[in-house]
């Protein structure tokens, strides 16, 4: 770069950025202007063709074009920008050594698009495929084909149907195109498999509105809907997805659409650099003046999906589409050239040419130049238009050949194995969902992050599987099977909304094998749990499962604490009661926590151990600070067996009883001693010898779960 060259920096490598860079290069000589383009990937993704990639009718590299090859004369850098400093006219990125580096600009064009946002629906980020990048499309395609293979290998008709069910969330262009492509891929490929037929396949499009494709005219929407149904896509309108789990998609009424594949095509969020930029925004997008200059800044421009640009054609904000992004990129480049030449800029003006959407089954809907077309001709037009829109002849020929062969030959069902066994993934469950079932292959170890699960076990000849223990945040499950048994010995079912971290067998074995402390903890846990499974003490188990919990229920203590009560108040109250623990209730009398004598003693030791000048007064420490996790509770409709096992599992001598699974109003508590005494009376001493019931360790009178208690 020479001294008097203008430096124009572009952030982005999509439709808007590529068009802007190319237009600038054609209008400005390389001697006058240095164009530097930063993009996270080294290629531009042609989003309208992503559905074809996922549906295996197009090879991934046909729908992406390498930026440096398509933009001669532009310096292309594959680097992610993490900061824009408009006051210093600089951008910041991480270089290959991991250090922050800055470069300055005379003009900056922000064309960084938007990111997908799966956090709009609980569980989506754990269980649904996003659909935005080439990586997303390739992963989805492999996953779909793997489901066909699993269905082929499965001996259970129910599991087969599960593998062959695909839910697509969002009835906009990308959702409809994707549903069509998946439908074509799966149904056309069914003939190569012996173990299932087309009837086993389900493709479901879930859309919250009352019509799919809200962007096109009502008659075309109706056509699209009719044809989609005809080729086998089930469309659920006015249906909002409420959650995604390993089992499928939960709906607001509590029902579940079972499916092994969920794809989410809705939800976007601004890129991080846009979030961090201190300029005016509208729904997360950067507000620009009519000429696309960022409002309030002279030499910063914003185009494409990251920008909120008024269209002078109709005075409406531009929609986030490729058509608009491309035009904005071109017109912003022209305006920058005008500024450099001292000419007035022009407002963005664009009359949309039309809309095209493929709906599967070699059909499409199109609205172009005032004409509405649908069916095979529209589909042919759709392909023709996108072929011409591709950025280079090499892409056009590649895509043309792929599409040509797709008309003649079946789709490619090959998959690459990507080391899927090495995983640490989050998972989300709704109340009642099974995390795993007894007898299933033990492939994962789970750590509970949020919510409660119940442990169920059915014995031979007895399918009754009432919960006999439950686990909460900080607890884990799945370890016994992973250490000792290839199959899970119990079932684990969510009692409330549950989030877990699931660790594959390989990662788990590696950790347990190399980290001595974790191995020790696990061995101890497995020992305790295997004792607690009651199988050696059927009489004890039987008796407890029949005895109502109310038999053991102790009334609420007359005095309780509030979260803001202080340590000295807690100490005084503990002295006045002989239970060895205190309940903490919130303003609505719901259980907030349980404080044990040990917690109080620990807090006092900590105070005494602190140097005098920074030591806190016991009257200034609130009891809420002493609680490290939610209390373990049981609800009044749970069984005595569950209470006894839970105390044993957590090493508790007392368990608070609340009104219901989601109602934390405290009803009273049960004590291990009382259960033990009852068993002694009822079953005789010999039954209890070595029995797990309420033989709770005296040294652990801990009423509150801590991470260590598991
Ligand atoms: C599946 C799908 C199908 C679609 N179908 C159609 C269609 O049929 N018709 C239509 O008109 N529109 C369609 N769209 C919308 C269209 O793709 C977008 O409107 C268009 O891509 C926006 O272009 P853009 O240049 O603003 O952003 P993008 O094309 O998203 O490009 C953003 C670029 O910025 C880069 N970037 C982001 N952050 C940084 C950073 N910090 N540092 C460096 N680089 C960064 C990214 O790597 C990317 O290259 C579809 C979108 C999707 C997801």
PDB file of N, CA, C and O in Angstrom, residues 127-154:
ATOM      1  N   UNK A 127     -30.158 -29.834  20.897  1.00  0.00           N
ATOM      2  CA  UNK A 127     -30.747 -30.947  20.142  1.00  0.00           C
ATOM      3  C   UNK A 127     -31.139 -30.638  18.707  1.00  0.00           C
ATOM      4  O   UNK A 127     -31.537 -31.550  17.985  1.00  0.00           O
ATOM      5  N   UNK A 128     -31.090 -29.370  18.326  1.00  0.00           N
ATOM      6  CA  UNK A 128     -31.513 -29.073  16.950  1.00  0.00           C
ATOM      7  C   UNK A 128     -30.315 -28.681  16.102  1.00  0.00           C
ATOM      8  O   UNK A 128     -29.327 -28.167  16.620  1.00  0.00           O
ATOM      9  N   UNK A 129     -30.408 -28.937  14.825  1.00  0.00           N
ATOM     10  CA  UNK A 129     -29.365 -28.500  13.897  1.00  0.00           C
ATOM     11  C   UNK A 129     -29.664 -27.065  13.493  1.00  0.00           C
ATOM     12  O   UNK A 129     -30.783 -26.764  13.092  1.00  0.00           O
ATOM     13  N   UNK A 130     -28.668 -26.181  13.558  1.00  0.00           N
ATOM     14  CA  UNK A 130     -28.886 -24.856  12.960  1.00  0.00           C
ATOM     15  C   UNK A 130     -28.772 -25.010  11.444  1.00  0.00           C
ATOM     16  O   UNK A 130     -28.279 -26.032  10.959  1.00  0.00           O
ATOM     17  N   UNK A 131     -29.210 -24.002  10.725  1.00  0.00           N
ATOM     18  CA  UNK A 131     -29.121 -24.123   9.272  1.00  0.00           C
ATOM     19  C   UNK A 131     -28.721 -22.787   8.678  1.00  0.00           C
ATOM     20  O   UNK A 131     -29.548 -22.017   8.215  1.00  0.00           O
ATOM     21  N   UNK A 132     -27.442 -22.520   8.716  1.00  0.00           N
ATOM     22  CA  UNK A 132     -26.977 -21.208   8.269  1.00  0.00           C
ATOM     23  C   UNK A 132     -25.660 -21.302   7.492  1.00  0.00           C
ATOM     24  O   UNK A 132     -25.476 -20.612   6.502  1.00  0.00           O
ATOM     25  N   UNK A 133     -24.771 -22.176   7.923  1.00  0.00           N
ATOM     26  CA  UNK A 133     -23.459 -22.236   7.280  1.00  0.00           C
ATOM     27  C   UNK A 133     -23.328 -23.507   6.443  1.00  0.00           C
ATOM     28  O   UNK A 133     -24.151 -24.433   6.559  1.00  0.00           O
ATOM     29  N   UNK A 134     -22.270 -23.542   5.670  1.00  0.00           N
ATOM     30  CA  UNK A 134     -22.019 -24.747   4.865  1.00  0.00           C
ATOM     31  C   UNK A 134     -21.789 -25.945   5.796  1.00  0.00           C
ATOM     32  O   UNK A 134     -22.241 -27.055   5.521  1.00  0.00           O
ATOM     33  N   UNK A 135     -21.087 -25.695   6.915  1.00  0.00           N
ATOM     34  CA  UNK A 135     -20.843 -26.760   7.891  1.00  0.00           C
ATOM     35  C   UNK A 135     -22.164 -27.323   8.400  1.00  0.00           C
ATOM     36  O   UNK A 135     -22.318 -28.545   8.540  1.00  0.00           O
ATOM     37  N   UNK A 136     -23.135 -26.445   8.669  1.00  0.00           N
ATOM     38  CA  UNK A 136     -24.449 -26.901   9.147  1.00  0.00           C
ATOM     39  C   UNK A 136     -25.081 -27.831   8.115  1.00  0.00           C
ATOM     40  O   UNK A 136     -25.628 -28.893   8.459  1.00  0.00           O
ATOM     41  N   UNK A 137     -25.021 -27.425   6.850  1.00  0.00           N
ATOM     42  CA  UNK A 137     -25.683 -28.214   5.798  1.00  0.00           C
ATOM     43  C   UNK A 137     -25.003 -29.577   5.637  1.00  0.00           C
ATOM     44  O   UNK A 137     -25.683 -30.600   5.497  1.00  0.00           O
ATOM     45  N   UNK A 138     -23.672 -29.581   5.704  1.00  0.00           N
ATOM     46  CA  UNK A 138     -22.950 -30.854   5.512  1.00  0.00           C
ATOM     47  C   UNK A 138     -23.216 -31.793   6.688  1.00  0.00           C
ATOM     48  O   UNK A 138     -23.476 -32.987   6.516  1.00  0.00           O
ATOM     49  N   UNK A 139     -23.187 -31.237   7.906  1.00  0.00           N
ATOM     50  CA  UNK A 139     -23.457 -32.070   9.098  1.00  0.00           C
ATOM     51  C   UNK A 139     -24.862 -32.653   9.031  1.00  0.00           C
ATOM     52  O   UNK A 139     -25.091 -33.821   9.333  1.00  0.00           O
ATOM     53  N   UNK A 140     -25.808 -31.816   8.620  1.00  0.00           N
ATOM     54  CA  UNK A 140     -27.193 -32.269   8.554  1.00  0.00           C
ATOM     55  C   UNK A 140     -27.337 -33.398   7.527  1.00  0.00           C
ATOM     56  O   UNK A 140     -27.984 -34.412   7.785  1.00  0.00           O
ATOM     57  N   UNK A 141     -26.723 -33.204   6.379  1.00  0.00           N
ATOM     58  CA  UNK A 141     -26.808 -34.234   5.338  1.00  0.00           C
ATOM     59  C   UNK A 141     -26.259 -35.573   5.860  1.00  0.00           C
ATOM     60  O   UNK A 141     -26.866 -36.624   5.677  1.00  0.00           O
ATOM     61  N   UNK A 142     -25.126 -35.527   6.551  1.00  0.00           N
ATOM     62  CA  UNK A 142     -24.551 -36.778   7.063  1.00  0.00           C
ATOM     63  C   UNK A 142     -25.465 -37.391   8.112  1.00  0.00           C
ATOM     64  O   UNK A 142     -25.662 -38.602   8.161  1.00  0.00           O
ATOM     65  N   UNK A 143     -26.021 -36.516   8.950  1.00  0.00           N
ATOM     66  CA  UNK A 143     -26.897 -37.011  10.011  1.00  0.00           C
ATOM     67  C   UNK A 143     -28.134 -37.693   9.401  1.00  0.00           C
ATOM     68  O   UNK A 143     -28.551 -38.762   9.852  1.00  0.00           O
ATOM     69  N   UNK A 144     -28.702 -37.076   8.372  1.00  0.00           N
ATOM     70  CA  UNK A 144     -29.912 -37.650   7.754  1.00  0.00           C
ATOM     71  C   UNK A 144     -29.606 -39.054   7.221  1.00  0.00           C
ATOM     72  O   UNK A 144     -30.351 -40.011   7.456  1.00  0.00           O
ATOM     73  N   UNK A 145     -28.484 -39.146   6.534  1.00  0.00           N
ATOM     74  CA  UNK A 145     -28.143 -40.456   5.949  1.00  0.00           C
ATOM     75  C   UNK A 145     -27.867 -41.474   7.065  1.00  0.00           C
ATOM     76  O   UNK A 145     -28.257 -42.638   6.975  1.00  0.00           O
ATOM     77  N   UNK A 146     -27.235 -40.999   8.155  1.00  0.00           N
ATOM     78  CA  UNK A 146     -27.004 -41.919   9.286  1.00  0.00           C
ATOM     79  C   UNK A 146     -28.328 -42.424   9.861  1.00  0.00           C
ATOM     80  O   UNK A 146     -28.431 -43.559  10.312  1.00  0.00           O
ATOM     81  N   UNK A 147     -29.358 -41.566   9.863  1.00  0.00           N
ATOM     82  CA  UNK A 147     -30.655 -42.006  10.395  1.00  0.00           C
ATOM     83  C   UNK A 147     -31.236 -43.119   9.526  1.00  0.00           C
ATOM     84  O   UNK A 147     -31.858 -44.058  10.019  1.00  0.00           O
ATOM     85  N   UNK A 148     -31.032 -43.003   8.205  1.00  0.00           N
ATOM     86  CA  UNK A 148     -31.516 -44.065   7.307  1.00  0.00           C
ATOM     87  C   UNK A 148     -30.802 -45.376   7.629  1.00  0.00           C
ATOM     88  O   UNK A 148     -31.419 -46.442   7.689  1.00  0.00           O
ATOM     89  N   UNK A 149     -29.492 -45.258   7.875  1.00  0.00           N
ATOM     90  CA  UNK A 149     -28.723 -46.463   8.188  1.00  0.00           C
ATOM     91  C   UNK A 149     -29.170 -47.061   9.527  1.00  0.00           C
ATOM     92  O   UNK A 149     -29.285 -48.269   9.673  1.00  0.00           O
ATOM     93  N   UNK A 150     -29.427 -46.199  10.505  1.00  0.00           N
ATOM     94  CA  UNK A 150     -29.869 -46.702  11.820  1.00  0.00           C
ATOM     95  C   UNK A 150     -31.220 -47.382  11.694  1.00  0.00           C
ATOM     96  O   UNK A 150     -31.467 -48.428  12.302  1.00  0.00           O
ATOM     97  N   UNK A 151     -32.118 -46.764  10.909  1.00  0.00           N
ATOM     98  CA  UNK A 151     -33.444 -47.359  10.734  1.00  0.00           C
ATOM     99  C   UNK A 151     -33.306 -48.736  10.089  1.00  0.00           C
ATOM    100  O   UNK A 151     -34.015 -49.680  10.443  1.00  0.00           O
ATOM    101  N   UNK A 152     -32.383 -48.835   9.156  1.00  0.00           N
ATOM    102  CA  UNK A 152     -32.161 -50.121   8.477  1.00  0.00           C
ATOM    103  C   UNK A 152     -31.680 -51.179   9.469  1.00  0.00           C
ATOM    104  O   UNK A 152     -32.052 -52.338   9.399  1.00  0.00           O
ATOM    105  N   UNK A 153     -30.856 -50.746  10.432  1.00  0.00           N
ATOM    106  CA  UNK A 153     -30.256 -51.714  11.351  1.00  0.00           C
ATOM    107  C   UNK A 153     -31.148 -52.018  12.548  1.00  0.00           C
ATOM    108  O   UNK A 153     -30.905 -52.980  13.271  1.00  0.00           O
ATOM    109  N   UNK A 154     -32.176 -51.202  12.769  1.00  0.00           N
ATOM    110  CA  UNK A 154     -32.960 -51.346  13.998  1.00  0.00           C
ATOM    111  C   UNK A 154     -33.976 -52.485  13.911  1.00  0.00           C
ATOM    112  O   UNK A 154     -34.682 -52.639  12.909  1.00  0.00           O
TER     113      UNK A 154
END
